[in-house]
């Protein structure tokens, strides 16, 4: 029998390979910088970051499932808890908290006090519309889509814009069950 | 029948000579009136055998298990019993532990019969060692198919597919593996959630009747339907969709293996829809750890590879070159220790 799924990411985080935090932060900064140079439009950069995050998310989910050994989440509430406690801890080394549940249980907020992507970063006046960490929205969206949940993820608060914490709003649109993929008569 | 007094096992004249007391924890049936024969672990004969499991404490309290019988689960071990004749008429249905029922008795029995009928033809079709195959859809006569043996002694709390009977004359079991030289794993399939076969490896497949494409589709389709069937007839789960409504991966009970007398098929599915199917020698034990190991290998070399395009077949030289040796070697060396 597989061991019970850890509800905190600490055990997994301790066993996983780690990379230097500064290297990670500076690499991400270089990506954003290059996108700004190539695309010049802040909205475009936001979209690209989201798309990149999506591509990362669809691959990252397999690693997450393999390493953390969590079983299928019963409902969206559990999913949000797992993302905040296990997922963020495993990949970013920080835990988030889950707040602001709406009445249906389909929308919640993930609040990050500490975000390794934004160390050393200040946004200049020309880039005020930029969501610097937009890759995270894509990652969550891509990962959840691969486990059959269509979601919408957006930023509510952003410290680089002057708020006191990072808050991501995750909204579950629908659960998409697996379709039998072969449409021909076979 | 229900209230007939229990016989203690060694005195029952119906027991065949091959029964060895103490080998199986499940001596006692609720129906002493039936002539019963038990397979002894590791011994396969040419006759058809009906195998009954366990006893339930409310209807017919089990006599205490004899000392040395191995692990015995307390409480209800048997959930339901169905007896069908060859025309699909349900002759007998008994239940001891069934918290949830979603269909009426008639439909439930039809579903059960239908499930097993289709399964028999599927399992015959994908049998990699047998030359005898009908076309899919043609009914098979009961003697001419790989019999499926229940795995005595290995009962876990999760659902397992169990089938009865065996006919060894058409498909004699392969000889017991001698050691590291014998090939234990036959085939490996890896599917993603869209049914694309990412990886197919075979080590021992004497017979192939379909081309690779159809074979993979068949395998995927078989397991897709099996998962929804097994979730549907799960007697303990409250959560059921209607039959035919696609399930979320991981929803419902997790089907993980079935055995016939010529092969054992083990299945593992991740929440992201990646399915691993391993067809091995029937004597292999529980392969879930090996499949978790394969899943870890997949994760290391495939999604993490930036050149790999998700949804296409795996061509990674590292993975493809490495895997047959690693997996086959591990299976060959480690599995003999875990034989039943």
XYZ file of N, CA and C in Angstrom, chain A residues 1-2 58-67 72 74 145-148 175-182 184 186, chain B residues 158 193-195 214 217 220-221 224 246-249 269 271-272 274-275 295-296 298-300 303-305 308 310:
168
model
N 0.867 -1.194 0.000
C 0.000 0.000 0.000
C 0.893 1.230 0.000
N 0.583 2.207 -0.800
C 1.420 3.409 -0.770
C 1.228 4.116 0.573
N 1.701 21.647 -17.304
C 1.269 20.329 -17.778
C 2.355 19.283 -17.588
N 3.601 19.688 -17.498
C 4.662 18.722 -17.245
C 4.914 18.555 -15.758
N 4.771 19.670 -15.049
C 5.113 19.654 -13.633
C 4.185 18.756 -12.843
N 2.949 18.629 -13.295
C 1.966 17.879 -12.532
C 2.376 16.423 -12.365
N 2.990 15.831 -13.382
C 3.420 14.438 -13.267
C 4.507 14.295 -12.230
N 5.406 15.250 -12.223
C 6.453 15.170 -11.223
C 5.870 15.346 -9.823
N 4.944 16.261 -9.729
C 4.310 16.482 -8.435
C 3.621 15.216 -7.943
N 2.880 14.577 -8.831
C 2.151 13.378 -8.424
C 3.106 12.250 -8.065
N 4.191 12.145 -8.828
C 5.125 11.056 -8.567
C 5.870 11.273 -7.250
N 6.302 12.496 -7.002
C 7.136 12.715 -5.832
C 6.315 12.848 -4.558
N -5.921 11.114 -5.180
C -6.876 12.003 -5.831
C -7.609 12.848 -4.788
N -10.559 14.831 -3.080
C -11.990 14.564 -3.102
C -12.769 15.741 -3.679
N -5.457 21.644 -15.212
C -6.143 21.158 -16.400
C -5.783 19.717 -16.689
N -4.551 19.339 -16.398
C -4.144 17.963 -16.646
C -4.789 16.994 -15.674
N -5.232 17.499 -14.527
C -5.994 16.621 -13.641
C -7.477 16.917 -13.755
N -7.876 17.295 -14.959
C -9.303 17.401 -15.313
C -10.061 18.533 -14.655
N -15.233 20.555 -13.899
C -14.441 19.333 -13.899
C -14.683 18.658 -15.238
N -13.629 18.296 -15.913
C -13.790 17.706 -17.245
C -13.398 16.246 -17.196
N -14.335 15.335 -17.200
C -13.933 13.930 -17.104
C -13.306 13.435 -18.397
N -12.622 12.319 -18.303
C -11.938 11.754 -19.457
C -12.927 11.250 -20.481
N -12.753 11.658 -21.687
C -13.611 11.164 -22.757
C -12.934 9.976 -23.402
N -13.697 9.049 -23.895
C -13.103 7.970 -24.671
C -12.558 8.578 -25.955
N -11.258 8.492 -26.153
C -10.662 9.321 -27.200
C -10.843 8.849 -28.628
N -11.178 7.580 -28.829
C -11.217 7.090 -30.214
C -12.602 7.300 -30.781
N -13.538 6.770 -33.971
C -13.952 5.942 -35.109
C -14.643 4.673 -34.619
N -13.756 1.670 -34.345
C -12.961 0.569 -33.781
C -13.248 0.364 -32.310
N -8.651 -3.581 -0.938
C -9.145 -2.880 -2.115
C -9.762 -3.858 -3.084
N -3.390 10.653 -21.113
C -4.824 10.732 -20.851
C -5.672 10.787 -22.102
N -5.046 11.068 -23.250
C -5.832 11.143 -24.478
C -5.802 9.843 -25.267
N -5.240 8.805 -24.661
C -5.225 7.533 -25.358
C -4.056 7.354 -26.301
N -3.938 -1.037 -33.641
C -5.187 -1.594 -33.132
C -4.993 -2.234 -31.776
N -5.030 0.446 -29.229
C -6.376 0.973 -29.018
C -7.198 -0.008 -28.202
N -6.155 0.126 -24.572
C -6.636 1.338 -23.921
C -8.131 1.257 -23.683
N -8.844 0.808 -24.695
C -10.291 0.708 -24.578
C -10.714 -0.268 -23.495
N -10.115 1.337 -20.139
C -11.029 2.455 -19.935
C -12.392 1.933 -19.494
N -18.261 9.438 -18.477
C -16.813 9.278 -18.262
C -16.422 9.637 -16.836
N -15.474 8.906 -16.328
C -15.027 9.129 -14.954
C -13.804 10.013 -14.941
N -13.631 10.721 -13.869
C -12.364 11.419 -13.680
C -11.308 10.386 -13.312
N -10.078 10.598 -13.760
C -9.052 9.613 -13.395
C -8.890 9.585 -11.885
N -2.806 4.021 -12.717
C -3.149 5.279 -13.368
C -2.863 6.439 -12.433
N -3.240 10.560 -11.372
C -4.342 11.521 -11.436
C -4.278 12.353 -12.711
N -3.097 12.416 -13.326
C -2.995 13.183 -14.559
C -3.366 12.353 -15.774
N -2.025 9.447 -16.802
C -0.991 8.585 -17.373
C -1.254 7.158 -16.902
N -1.386 6.245 -17.852
C -1.719 4.862 -17.504
C -0.556 3.950 -17.836
N 6.715 4.807 -13.216
C 6.149 6.152 -13.312
C 7.203 7.188 -12.949
N 7.989 6.897 -11.925
C 9.052 7.835 -11.564
C 10.076 7.987 -12.669
N 9.511 7.561 -15.836
C 8.846 8.347 -16.871
C 8.940 9.831 -16.545
N 8.643 10.171 -15.294
C 8.622 11.579 -14.896
C 10.003 12.202 -15.027
N 11.016 11.446 -14.664
C 12.365 12.001 -14.754
C 12.768 12.292 -16.184
N 8.504 14.236 -19.018
C 8.010 15.614 -18.938
C 9.123 16.612 -18.674
N 10.150 16.162 -17.989
C 11.213 17.097 -17.660
C 12.114 17.390 -18.852
N 11.973 16.626 -19.890
C 12.808 16.857 -21.052
C 12.192 17.971 -21.896
N 10.986 17.177 -25.465
C 9.865 16.270 -25.666
C 8.572 17.040 -25.850
N 4.699 17.051 -25.474
C 3.713 16.233 -24.763
C 2.674 15.667 -25.708
